[in-house]
Amino acid sequence: MDSNEKNHTDVGRLPFLSPFGWRLFITFSLLASLMVTAIGMIGFIQSRQSVLKRAQRQVSLVGQDRAHELSNWILERKREISLLSQLPDVVRIFDRYGEVHTINRQDSLRLADIFDLVHLTFSDYGPCGIMSFDGLPLVHVSNSDCQTDNPLLQAALQQALSTYEPVLSALYLSSSNEPVFWLVQAISDQFGAAQAALVFSILAEKTIHPILADRAGLGTSGETYLTTREGLLLTPFRNDTTRQQLYKKNARIERSSDSYINYAGEEVIGCDIELPDLGWVVSAELSLVEALEPIKKIIRQLILVGLLSIFVILIISAYISRRLTIPLNHLLQASRSISMGQFDLAIPQTGSDEVGALSRQFQIMASSLQRSREELEVSTRRLVHAEKLALIGKLVASIVHEMRNPLSAIKMNLRILEKKAVLDKSGETHLGIAKEQSGRLEKMLNELLEYSKPVQAQFTTVNLKALLLQTKIEFNAQMAEKSISIKASFPDLPFEVYSDPDLLARVFDNLISNAIAAAPAESTIDVTLDEKDNGLTVTVKDAGKGMSQKVLEQIFEPFFTTRGDGVGLGLSNVKKFIEALNAEIEVQSCEGEGTAITVTIPHHDQTISHR
């Protein structure tokens, strides 16, 4: 695994949530939980109010229904007593009563029969009879309990005399401690004059109690009961038979949705319906606990929805926290890698938001630092190489200077011997060897001297195609010795560059010379000229033995050679010339398959090439 892959792996290996991510997650979760709780509380309050309003409406409807039923019952009783007072027999009896002011035995018995018939027909009536407006009984049935001194009865008699309408007295407790009220109707003669009053007692326990005891529509805890305006309980409160128990709440006639404490000390909701003509109040109540029973289901639903909402919010919070913190963690690890000198990073790019933009800028910065370091390394190598060349140049210059004079004398004497000396065949052979070796020594000294000199390129327009063809011609003699041919692949285009023709010629001379030396006899050397996006390329390929990877790493080192007759400065000089021309050189070689060297001459503002 290379360093880039390693760094990419290191940057990508992150915990589920970093400390900052956990803090962000907890913050989101708390805020979401508070929001869900607030919404749940609002929903609970609104649901409770809605349930209470619905229960209050139901209680009000039941109370109104009971009050209406009670009013209708009272109205029917008034109609009945009004009809009884207008019976022909009753009217004839009191016509005579108006004349003699007394009722004979026969009329009294007739009225008693009428009352007996009334009791048989209307079982709701209690003791009944006929009274004068002075409160004296004129006719009554057996076991009658008229209580003529009762002030409530006296008030009803006076009201009936003045209105000629059926009058219902206030409800009171009889001598037997039973709630009773009187129904009084004036009896008129044929001339419409009031002569007496028809009086019926009505037992509340047999009449109005059953009406109010109906709990339909009020659940299991609801009930209706009757009170006075002052709050005196007139009908039993549930199973309590206690009488005259004072109301514990304020007497309210209007309906209300507020809860209050009833007689039994329970918190209830209720309504009060007044019967103005009677001075009664019908109260309907429902236990608050039962009224709020539906809210339990709503609470369970709210809790379930709240828990599900919190669970979903936790997942979303974790996702958001991780999505926000992963790029930050990548940047953190990348900054640590950069601090350790690892600039070749691959930071994952996430999203198009500010964090994503920061990641991209960080990647650009890391790439820029990597390029700067590479450029610095190249500059350092060049500086070291230049210092090395300077030292070598000084050494070589002094050596070459000292060796050239003796070498010049040797070459001069060899030419004299070649011209004047008479030598046999063996002598001529030795003389040729000496001459050849002196030439070789001179070439080596020239290479040393050339390597030691600084290079200064002189740029001008160069026809690269013509330069290569000229170089090919110069090596015809060498190629003929080994039966080697050069295959030139040059497109029919005017390849012209802005460069130094002398340095280019020396580069190609060296490359082709090395290719001829490495190529086997009767082989072909390919020279290809082409144009790429990054410049013009010249490739010299031979079919020699090739080079190993170890050799490839050292071929541009000074004095490195694999040939016995070389100094090892040819490719070093080529490298130096290439750098002076701002060009590039690339070597591809494989053992047993030959070597291909490609020189790329970049485009320049003043380069003239075919487009």
Coordinates of C-alpha atoms in Angstrom, one line a residue:
M1 CA 0.0 0.0 0.0
D2 CA 1.5 3.3 -1.0
S3 CA 1.5 6.4 1.2
N4 CA -1.5 8.0 -0.6
E5 CA -3.7 4.9 0.0
K6 CA -2.5 4.6 3.6
N7 CA -3.3 8.3 4.3
H8 CA -6.6 7.9 2.6
T9 CA -7.4 4.9 4.8
D10 CA -6.3 6.7 7.9
V11 CA -8.4 9.7 7.2
G12 CA -11.5 7.5 6.5
R13 CA -11.2 5.5 9.7
L14 CA -13.3 7.5 12.1
P15 CA -15.4 6.8 15.2
F16 CA -19.2 6.9 15.0
L17 CA -19.3 10.3 16.7
S18 CA -16.5 12.4 18.0
P19 CA -16.7 14.3 21.3
F20 CA -17.9 17.3 19.5
G21 CA -20.4 15.1 17.6
W22 CA -21.7 13.7 20.9
R23 CA -22.2 17.2 22.3
L24 CA -24.0 18.2 19.2
F25 CA -26.1 15.1 19.3
I26 CA -27.0 15.6 23.0
T27 CA -27.9 19.3 22.3
F28 CA -30.1 18.4 19.4
S29 CA -31.7 15.6 21.4
L30 CA -32.4 17.8 24.4
L31 CA -33.9 20.6 22.2
A32 CA -36.0 18.1 20.3
S33 CA -37.2 16.4 23.5
L34 CA -38.1 19.8 25.0
M35 CA -40.0 20.7 21.9
V36 CA -41.8 17.3 21.8
T37 CA -42.6 17.7 25.5
A38 CA -43.9 21.2 25.0
I39 CA -46.0 20.1 22.0
G40 CA -47.3 17.1 24.1
M41 CA -48.2 19.4 27.0
I42 CA -50.0 21.8 24.7
G43 CA -51.8 18.8 23.1
F44 CA -52.7 17.5 26.5
I45 CA -54.1 20.8 27.7
Q46 CA -56.1 21.3 24.5
S47 CA -57.4 17.7 24.6
R48 CA -58.4 18.1 28.3
Q49 CA -60.2 21.3 27.5
S50 CA -61.9 19.7 24.6
V51 CA -63.0 16.7 26.6
L52 CA -64.3 18.9 29.4
K53 CA -66.2 21.1 27.0
R54 CA -67.8 18.0 25.5
A55 CA -68.6 16.6 28.9
Q56 CA -70.0 20.0 29.9
R57 CA -72.2 20.1 26.8
Q58 CA -73.5 16.6 27.6
V59 CA -74.3 17.5 31.2
S60 CA -76.0 20.6 30.1
L61 CA -78.2 18.7 27.6
V62 CA -79.1 16.2 30.3
G63 CA -79.9 19.0 32.8
Q64 CA -82.0 20.8 30.3
D65 CA -83.8 17.6 29.4
R66 CA -84.6 16.8 33.0
A67 CA -85.8 20.4 33.6
H68 CA -88.0 20.2 30.5
E69 CA -89.4 16.9 31.6
L70 CA -90.1 18.2 35.1
S71 CA -91.7 21.4 33.7
N72 CA -93.9 19.3 31.4
W73 CA -95.0 17.1 34.3
I74 CA -95.9 20.1 36.5
L75 CA -97.9 21.6 33.5
E76 CA -99.8 18.3 33.1
R77 CA -100.8 18.3 36.8
K78 CA -102.0 21.9 36.5
R79 CA -104.1 21.0 33.5
E80 CA -105.6 18.1 35.4
I81 CA -106.6 20.1 38.5
S82 CA -108.0 22.8 36.2
L83 CA -110.2 20.3 34.5
L84 CA -111.4 18.9 37.8
S85 CA -112.4 22.3 39.0
Q86 CA -114.6 22.7 35.9
L87 CA -116.5 19.5 36.3
P88 CA -120.3 20.2 36.0
D89 CA -121.0 18.4 39.3
V90 CA -118.3 20.5 41.1
V91 CA -119.6 23.7 39.5
R92 CA -123.3 23.0 40.5
I93 CA -122.3 22.1 44.1
F94 CA -120.5 25.4 44.5
D95 CA -123.4 27.3 42.9
R96 CA -125.5 26.2 45.8
Y97 CA -122.6 26.8 48.2
G98 CA -122.5 30.4 47.0
E99 CA -126.1 30.8 48.1
V100 CA -126.2 28.9 51.4
H101 CA -122.5 29.0 52.3
T102 CA -122.5 25.4 53.3
I103 CA -122.1 22.0 51.6
N104 CA -124.7 19.3 52.5
R105 CA -123.9 15.7 53.2
Q106 CA -125.0 14.6 49.7
D107 CA -122.7 17.0 48.0
S108 CA -119.9 16.2 50.3
L109 CA -120.2 12.5 49.5
R110 CA -120.4 13.3 45.8
L111 CA -117.1 15.3 46.0
A112 CA -115.5 12.5 48.0
D113 CA -116.4 10.0 45.2
I114 CA -114.8 12.4 42.7
F115 CA -111.6 12.5 44.8
D116 CA -111.6 8.8 45.1
L117 CA -111.9 8.5 41.4
V118 CA -109.0 11.0 41.0
H119 CA -106.8 8.9 43.3
L120 CA -107.6 5.8 41.3
T121 CA -106.8 7.6 38.0
F122 CA -103.8 9.7 39.2
S123 CA -101.7 7.8 41.7
D124 CA -99.3 10.7 41.9
Y125 CA -101.6 12.7 44.2
G126 CA -101.5 12.5 47.9
P127 CA -104.2 13.7 50.3
C128 CA -106.6 16.1 48.7
G129 CA -109.7 18.2 49.5
I130 CA -111.6 21.5 49.2
M131 CA -110.8 24.5 51.3
S132 CA -112.3 27.9 51.7
F133 CA -110.1 30.9 51.0
D134 CA -110.0 31.4 54.8
G135 CA -108.0 28.1 55.0
L136 CA -110.9 26.1 56.5
P137 CA -111.4 22.6 55.1
L138 CA -114.8 22.1 53.4
V139 CA -114.4 18.6 52.0
H140 CA -111.5 16.1 52.5
V141 CA -110.9 12.4 52.0
S142 CA -109.8 10.1 54.7
N143 CA -106.2 10.2 56.0
S144 CA -106.0 13.7 54.6
D145 CA -103.2 15.8 56.0
C146 CA -104.1 19.2 54.8
Q147 CA -102.2 21.1 57.5
T148 CA -104.4 24.2 57.2
D149 CA -102.0 26.3 59.2
N150 CA -99.1 25.7 56.8
P151 CA -98.0 29.2 55.6
L152 CA -96.9 27.8 52.3
L153 CA -100.5 26.4 51.7
Q154 CA -102.0 29.7 52.8
A155 CA -99.8 31.6 50.4
A156 CA -100.9 29.3 47.6
L157 CA -104.6 29.8 48.4
Q158 CA -104.3 33.5 48.3
Q159 CA -102.4 33.3 45.0
A160 CA -105.0 31.0 43.5
L161 CA -107.9 33.4 44.6
S162 CA -106.1 36.3 42.9
T163 CA -105.1 34.6 39.7
Y164 CA -107.8 31.9 39.1
E165 CA -104.8 29.9 37.7
P166 CA -103.4 26.6 39.1
V167 CA -100.8 27.4 41.8
L168 CA -98.0 25.1 42.9
S169 CA -96.7 25.8 46.4
A170 CA -93.1 25.6 47.5
L171 CA -91.9 22.2 48.4
Y172 CA -91.7 21.5 52.1
L173 CA -91.3 18.6 54.6
S174 CA -94.5 17.1 55.9
S175 CA -95.1 15.9 59.4
S176 CA -93.8 12.5 58.3
N177 CA -90.6 14.1 57.0
E178 CA -91.5 13.6 53.4
P179 CA -91.0 16.3 50.8
V180 CA -94.5 17.5 49.7
F181 CA -95.9 20.4 47.7
W182 CA -99.5 21.6 47.1
L183 CA -101.3 22.1 43.9
V184 CA -104.2 24.7 44.4
Q185 CA -107.0 25.6 41.9
A186 CA -109.8 28.1 42.6
I187 CA -113.4 26.8 42.1
S188 CA -115.8 29.3 40.6
D189 CA -119.6 29.2 40.4
Q190 CA -121.5 29.7 37.2
F191 CA -121.0 33.4 37.4
G192 CA -117.2 33.1 37.7
A193 CA -117.0 34.0 41.3
A194 CA -114.4 32.1 43.3
Q195 CA -116.1 30.1 46.1
A196 CA -113.4 27.7 47.3
A197 CA -110.2 26.1 46.3
L198 CA -109.4 22.6 45.1
V199 CA -106.3 21.4 47.0
F200 CA -104.1 18.4 46.1
S201 CA -100.9 17.4 47.9
I202 CA -98.2 15.8 45.7
L203 CA -95.5 13.5 47.2
A204 CA -92.2 14.4 45.6
E205 CA -90.7 10.9 46.2
K206 CA -93.4 9.4 44.0
T207 CA -93.5 12.1 41.3
I208 CA -90.4 14.3 40.7
H209 CA -87.8 11.9 42.3
P210 CA -88.2 9.3 39.6
I211 CA -87.7 12.0 36.9
L212 CA -84.5 13.2 38.4
A213 CA -83.2 9.7 39.3
D214 CA -82.9 8.9 35.6
R215 CA -79.1 8.9 35.0
A216 CA -79.2 8.3 31.3
G217 CA -76.5 10.3 29.5
L218 CA -74.5 10.9 32.8
G219 CA -72.5 7.7 32.9
T220 CA -72.0 5.8 36.2
S221 CA -71.2 8.7 38.5
G222 CA -73.6 11.4 37.2
E223 CA -77.0 12.4 38.7
T224 CA -79.5 15.2 38.7
Y225 CA -81.2 16.6 41.8
L226 CA -83.4 19.5 42.8
T227 CA -82.6 22.5 45.1
T228 CA -84.1 25.8 46.0
R229 CA -82.6 29.1 44.9
E230 CA -81.0 29.2 48.4
G231 CA -79.4 25.8 48.0
L232 CA -81.7 23.7 50.1
L233 CA -81.6 20.2 48.8
L234 CA -85.1 19.1 47.9
T235 CA -84.5 15.6 46.4
P236 CA -82.2 12.9 47.8
F237 CA -78.6 13.1 46.8
R238 CA -77.8 9.7 45.5
N239 CA -78.5 7.2 48.3
D240 CA -78.4 9.9 51.0
T241 CA -81.8 10.3 52.6
T242 CA -80.7 13.2 54.8
R243 CA -83.0 16.2 54.4
Q244 CA -82.2 19.9 54.5
Q245 CA -78.5 19.6 53.8
L246 CA -77.1 22.9 52.7
Y247 CA -75.5 23.2 49.3
K248 CA -71.7 23.4 49.6
K249 CA -71.1 25.3 46.4
N250 CA -72.3 28.8 45.6
A251 CA -75.8 28.8 44.2
R252 CA -75.3 29.3 40.4
I253 CA -78.2 29.5 38.1
E254 CA -76.2 29.9 34.9
R255 CA -74.5 26.9 33.3
S256 CA -70.7 26.7 33.8
S257 CA -67.9 24.5 32.6
D258 CA -65.9 25.0 35.8
S259 CA -65.5 22.1 38.2
Y260 CA -66.6 22.4 41.8
I261 CA -67.0 20.3 45.0
N262 CA -70.5 18.9 45.4
Y263 CA -72.5 17.6 48.4
A264 CA -70.4 14.4 48.6
G265 CA -67.1 16.3 48.6
E266 CA -66.3 15.1 45.0
E267 CA -65.0 17.3 42.3
V268 CA -67.5 17.4 39.5
I269 CA -68.6 19.4 36.5
G270 CA -72.2 20.4 36.3
C271 CA -74.9 22.9 35.3
D272 CA -77.9 24.5 37.1
I273 CA -81.2 25.0 35.2
E274 CA -83.6 27.3 37.0
L275 CA -87.4 26.8 36.9
P276 CA -88.4 30.5 37.6
D277 CA -92.1 29.8 38.1
L278 CA -91.4 27.2 40.8
G279 CA -88.3 28.7 42.4
W280 CA -86.5 25.4 41.9
V281 CA -83.1 24.7 40.4
V282 CA -82.4 21.5 38.5
S283 CA -78.7 20.5 39.0
A284 CA -77.0 17.9 36.8
E285 CA -73.5 16.7 37.7
L286 CA -70.8 14.3 36.4
S287 CA -67.7 13.2 38.3
L288 CA -64.6 15.0 36.9
V289 CA -62.7 11.7 37.0
E290 CA -65.3 10.0 34.8
A291 CA -65.5 13.1 32.5
L292 CA -61.7 12.9 32.0
E293 CA -61.7 9.2 31.4
P294 CA -61.3 9.6 27.5
I295 CA -58.2 11.7 28.2
K296 CA -56.4 8.6 29.4
K297 CA -56.5 7.1 25.9
I298 CA -55.4 10.5 24.5
I299 CA -52.5 10.6 27.0
R300 CA -51.4 7.0 26.0
Q301 CA -51.5 8.1 22.3
L302 CA -49.6 11.3 23.1
I303 CA -47.0 9.3 25.0
L304 CA -46.7 6.8 22.1
V305 CA -46.4 9.5 19.5
G306 CA -44.0 11.4 21.7
L307 CA -41.7 8.4 22.2
L308 CA -41.8 7.6 18.5
S309 CA -41.1 11.3 17.7
I310 CA -38.2 11.3 20.1
F311 CA -36.8 8.1 18.6
V312 CA -37.0 9.5 15.1
I313 CA -35.5 12.8 16.3
L314 CA -32.7 10.9 17.9
I315 CA -31.9 9.1 14.7
I316 CA -32.1 12.4 12.7
S317 CA -29.9 14.1 15.3
A318 CA -27.3 11.3 15.1
Y319 CA -27.4 11.5 11.3
I320 CA -27.0 15.3 11.3
S321 CA -24.3 15.2 14.0
R322 CA -22.4 12.6 12.2
R323 CA -22.8 14.3 8.8
L324 CA -21.5 17.6 10.3
T325 CA -18.6 16.1 12.3
I326 CA -17.2 13.6 9.8
P327 CA -15.8 16.3 7.5
L328 CA -14.4 18.1 10.6
N329 CA -12.8 14.8 11.8
H330 CA -11.4 14.3 8.3
L331 CA -9.9 17.8 8.5
L332 CA -8.5 17.1 12.0
Q333 CA -6.8 13.9 10.9
A334 CA -5.6 15.5 7.7
S335 CA -4.1 18.4 9.7
R336 CA -2.3 15.9 12.0
S337 CA -0.9 14.1 8.9
I338 CA 0.3 17.4 7.5
S339 CA 1.9 18.3 10.8
M340 CA 3.9 15.0 10.4
G341 CA 4.9 15.9 6.9
Q342 CA 2.4 13.8 5.0
F343 CA 1.0 16.0 2.3
D344 CA -0.2 13.4 -0.2
L345 CA -3.7 13.2 1.4
A346 CA -7.1 12.2 -0.1
I347 CA -9.7 14.1 1.9
P348 CA -13.2 12.9 1.2
Q349 CA -15.3 15.7 -0.3
T350 CA -18.8 15.9 1.2
G351 CA -21.6 18.2 0.2
S352 CA -21.6 21.7 -1.2
D353 CA -22.0 23.6 2.1
E354 CA -19.4 25.6 4.0
V355 CA -17.9 22.5 5.5
G356 CA -17.6 20.8 2.1
A357 CA -16.0 24.0 0.7
L358 CA -13.5 24.0 3.6
S359 CA -12.6 20.4 2.9
R360 CA -12.0 21.2 -0.8
Q361 CA -9.9 24.2 0.1
F362 CA -8.0 22.1 2.6
Q363 CA -7.3 19.5 -0.1
I364 CA -6.1 22.2 -2.4
M365 CA -3.8 23.5 0.4
A366 CA -2.5 20.0 1.0
S367 CA -1.9 19.4 -2.7
S368 CA -0.1 22.8 -2.9
L369 CA 2.1 21.9 0.0
Q370 CA 2.9 18.6 -1.6
R371 CA 3.8 20.3 -4.9
S372 CA 5.9 22.9 -3.0
R373 CA 7.7 20.1 -1.1
E374 CA 8.4 18.2 -4.4
E375 CA 9.6 21.4 -6.0
L376 CA 11.8 22.1 -3.0
E377 CA 13.2 18.5 -3.2
V378 CA 13.9 19.0 -6.9
S379 CA 15.5 22.3 -6.2
T380 CA 17.5 20.8 -3.4
R381 CA 18.7 17.9 -5.6
R382 CA 19.6 20.4 -8.4
L383 CA 21.5 22.5 -5.9
V384 CA 23.4 19.5 -4.6
H385 CA 24.0 18.3 -8.1
A386 CA 25.2 21.8 -9.1
E387 CA 27.5 21.9 -6.2
K388 CA 28.8 18.4 -7.1
L389 CA 29.3 19.5 -10.7
A390 CA 31.1 22.6 -9.6
L391 CA 33.5 20.5 -7.4
I392 CA 33.9 17.9 -10.2
G393 CA 34.3 20.7 -12.8
K394 CA 37.2 22.2 -10.8
L395 CA 38.9 18.8 -10.4
V396 CA 38.3 17.8 -14.0
A397 CA 39.4 21.1 -15.4
S398 CA 42.8 20.9 -13.6
I399 CA 43.2 17.2 -14.6
V400 CA 42.3 17.7 -18.2
H401 CA 44.6 20.8 -18.4
E402 CA 47.5 18.7 -17.1
M403 CA 46.8 15.7 -19.4
R404 CA 46.2 17.6 -22.6
N405 CA 49.8 18.7 -23.1
P406 CA 51.3 15.2 -22.8
L407 CA 48.4 13.9 -25.0
S408 CA 49.1 16.5 -27.6
A409 CA 52.8 15.5 -27.7
I410 CA 51.8 11.9 -28.1
K411 CA 49.4 12.5 -30.9
M412 CA 52.0 14.8 -32.7
N413 CA 54.7 12.1 -32.5
L414 CA 52.3 9.4 -33.6
R415 CA 51.5 11.5 -36.8
I416 CA 55.2 12.0 -37.4
L417 CA 55.9 8.2 -37.1
E418 CA 52.9 7.5 -39.4
K419 CA 54.3 9.8 -42.1
K420 CA 58.1 9.2 -41.8
A421 CA 58.7 5.9 -40.1
V422 CA 59.2 2.7 -42.2
L423 CA 57.4 0.0 -40.3
D424 CA 56.7 -3.6 -41.0
K425 CA 53.2 -4.9 -40.7
S426 CA 53.4 -5.6 -37.0
G427 CA 54.7 -2.1 -36.4
E428 CA 51.9 -0.6 -38.4
T429 CA 49.4 -2.6 -36.3
H430 CA 50.9 -1.3 -33.0
L431 CA 51.0 2.2 -34.4
G432 CA 47.3 2.0 -35.3
I433 CA 46.5 0.8 -31.8
A434 CA 48.4 3.6 -30.2
K435 CA 46.6 6.1 -32.5
E436 CA 43.2 4.7 -31.7
Q437 CA 43.8 4.7 -27.9
S438 CA 45.1 8.2 -28.0
G439 CA 41.9 9.3 -29.9
R440 CA 39.9 7.5 -27.3
L441 CA 41.7 9.2 -24.5
E442 CA 41.2 12.5 -26.1
K443 CA 37.4 11.8 -26.4
M444 CA 37.3 10.9 -22.7
L445 CA 39.1 14.1 -21.8
N446 CA 36.6 16.1 -24.0
E447 CA 33.7 14.5 -22.2
L448 CA 35.2 15.3 -18.8
L449 CA 35.8 18.9 -19.9
E450 CA 32.3 19.2 -21.3
Y451 CA 30.8 17.8 -18.1
S452 CA 32.7 20.3 -16.0
K453 CA 31.5 23.3 -18.0
P454 CA 28.3 25.2 -17.2
V455 CA 25.6 25.0 -19.9
Q456 CA 24.0 28.2 -21.2
A457 CA 21.3 27.5 -23.8
Q458 CA 21.0 29.8 -26.8
F459 CA 17.3 29.6 -27.9
T460 CA 16.3 30.0 -31.5
T461 CA 13.9 28.4 -34.0
V462 CA 15.0 24.9 -34.8
N463 CA 13.6 22.5 -37.4
L464 CA 13.5 19.4 -35.3
K465 CA 12.8 17.1 -38.3
A466 CA 15.8 18.4 -40.3
L467 CA 18.0 18.1 -37.2
L468 CA 17.2 14.4 -36.7
L469 CA 17.7 13.6 -40.4
Q470 CA 21.1 15.2 -40.2
T471 CA 22.0 13.3 -37.1
K472 CA 21.0 10.1 -38.8
I473 CA 23.3 10.7 -41.7
E474 CA 26.3 11.3 -39.4
F475 CA 25.9 7.8 -38.0
N476 CA 25.7 6.0 -41.4
A477 CA 29.3 4.7 -41.1
Q478 CA 28.9 3.3 -37.6
M479 CA 25.6 1.6 -38.5
A480 CA 27.2 0.1 -41.6
E481 CA 29.8 -1.6 -39.5
K482 CA 27.1 -3.5 -37.5
S483 CA 24.5 -3.7 -40.4
I484 CA 22.1 -1.6 -38.3
S485 CA 19.4 0.6 -39.9
I486 CA 17.4 3.5 -38.5
K487 CA 13.7 3.6 -39.1
A488 CA 12.6 7.2 -39.0
S489 CA 8.9 7.8 -38.4
F490 CA 8.4 11.5 -39.1
P491 CA 5.0 12.8 -40.1
D492 CA 5.0 15.1 -43.1
L493 CA 4.7 18.2 -41.0
P494 CA 7.1 21.1 -40.3
F495 CA 8.1 20.4 -36.7
E496 CA 9.7 23.5 -35.4
V497 CA 10.6 24.4 -31.8
Y498 CA 12.2 27.3 -30.0
S499 CA 15.3 25.7 -28.5
D500 CA 19.1 25.4 -28.7
P501 CA 20.1 23.5 -31.9
D502 CA 23.6 22.7 -30.7
L503 CA 22.4 21.2 -27.4
L504 CA 19.7 19.3 -29.1
A505 CA 22.2 17.8 -31.6
R506 CA 24.5 16.7 -28.8
V507 CA 21.5 15.1 -27.0
F508 CA 20.4 13.1 -30.0
D509 CA 24.0 12.3 -31.0
N510 CA 24.5 10.7 -27.5
L511 CA 21.1 8.8 -27.6
I512 CA 21.6 7.4 -31.1
S513 CA 25.3 6.5 -30.3
N514 CA 24.2 4.6 -27.2
A515 CA 21.4 2.9 -29.2
I516 CA 23.9 1.8 -31.8
A517 CA 26.3 0.5 -29.1
A518 CA 23.4 -1.4 -27.4
A519 CA 21.7 -2.8 -30.5
P520 CA 22.6 -6.2 -31.8
A521 CA 23.9 -6.6 -35.4
E522 CA 21.4 -6.5 -38.2
S523 CA 18.7 -4.9 -36.0
T524 CA 16.7 -1.7 -36.4
I525 CA 16.6 1.5 -34.3
D526 CA 13.3 3.3 -34.3
V527 CA 13.3 7.1 -34.2
T528 CA 9.8 8.6 -33.8
L529 CA 8.8 12.2 -33.9
D530 CA 5.4 13.2 -32.7
E531 CA 3.4 16.1 -31.2
K532 CA 1.6 15.7 -27.8
D533 CA -0.4 18.1 -25.7
N534 CA 2.6 18.9 -23.5
G535 CA 5.0 19.4 -26.4
L536 CA 7.0 17.7 -29.2
T537 CA 8.4 14.2 -28.4
V538 CA 11.3 12.3 -29.9
T539 CA 11.7 8.6 -29.1
V540 CA 14.8 6.5 -29.7
K541 CA 14.2 2.8 -29.3
D542 CA 16.7 0.0 -29.7
A543 CA 16.4 -3.8 -29.6
G544 CA 19.3 -4.4 -27.2
K545 CA 19.4 -6.3 -24.0
G546 CA 17.6 -3.7 -21.9
M547 CA 18.4 -2.6 -18.4
S548 CA 17.3 -3.7 -14.9
Q549 CA 15.5 -1.5 -12.5
K550 CA 18.6 -1.0 -10.5
V551 CA 20.5 0.2 -13.5
L552 CA 17.7 2.5 -14.6
E553 CA 17.9 4.3 -11.3
Q554 CA 21.6 5.1 -11.8
I555 CA 22.0 5.8 -15.6
F556 CA 22.0 9.6 -15.1
E557 CA 24.6 9.5 -12.3
P558 CA 28.1 10.8 -13.3
F559 CA 30.7 8.2 -14.1
F560 CA 28.1 5.3 -14.0
T561 CA 28.5 3.0 -17.0
T562 CA 27.9 -0.6 -18.0
R563 CA 30.3 -0.4 -20.9
G564 CA 34.0 -1.1 -20.6
D565 CA 35.0 1.6 -23.0
G566 CA 32.9 4.4 -21.5
V567 CA 33.5 7.1 -18.9
G568 CA 29.9 7.2 -17.7
L569 CA 29.3 10.9 -18.5
G570 CA 27.2 10.6 -21.7
L571 CA 23.8 10.4 -20.2
S572 CA 24.8 12.7 -17.4
N573 CA 25.6 15.3 -20.0
V574 CA 22.3 14.5 -21.7
K575 CA 20.4 15.1 -18.5
K576 CA 22.2 18.4 -18.0
F577 CA 21.4 19.5 -21.5
I578 CA 17.7 18.5 -21.1
E579 CA 17.4 20.5 -17.9
A580 CA 19.0 23.6 -19.6
L581 CA 16.4 23.3 -22.4
N582 CA 13.5 23.0 -19.9
A583 CA 12.7 19.7 -21.5
E584 CA 12.0 16.3 -20.1
I585 CA 13.5 12.8 -20.6
E586 CA 11.9 9.5 -19.8
V587 CA 13.6 6.0 -20.0
Q588 CA 11.6 2.8 -20.4
S589 CA 13.6 -0.4 -20.4
C590 CA 13.0 -4.1 -19.8
E591 CA 15.6 -6.8 -19.7
G592 CA 15.6 -8.7 -22.9
E593 CA 13.3 -6.3 -24.7
G594 CA 15.4 -3.2 -25.4
T595 CA 15.3 0.4 -24.3
A596 CA 13.2 3.4 -25.3
I597 CA 14.2 6.9 -24.4
T598 CA 11.7 9.8 -25.0
V599 CA 12.6 13.4 -25.0
T600 CA 9.8 15.9 -24.6
I601 CA 10.4 19.5 -25.7
P602 CA 7.6 21.7 -24.3
H603 CA 5.6 24.3 -26.1
H604 CA 6.9 27.8 -25.6
D605 CA 5.3 31.2 -26.3
Q606 CA 7.8 31.5 -29.2
T607 CA 7.6 27.9 -30.3
I608 CA 6.5 27.5 -33.9
S609 CA 4.8 24.2 -34.6
H610 CA 2.0 22.8 -36.7
R611 CA -1.4 23.2 -35.1

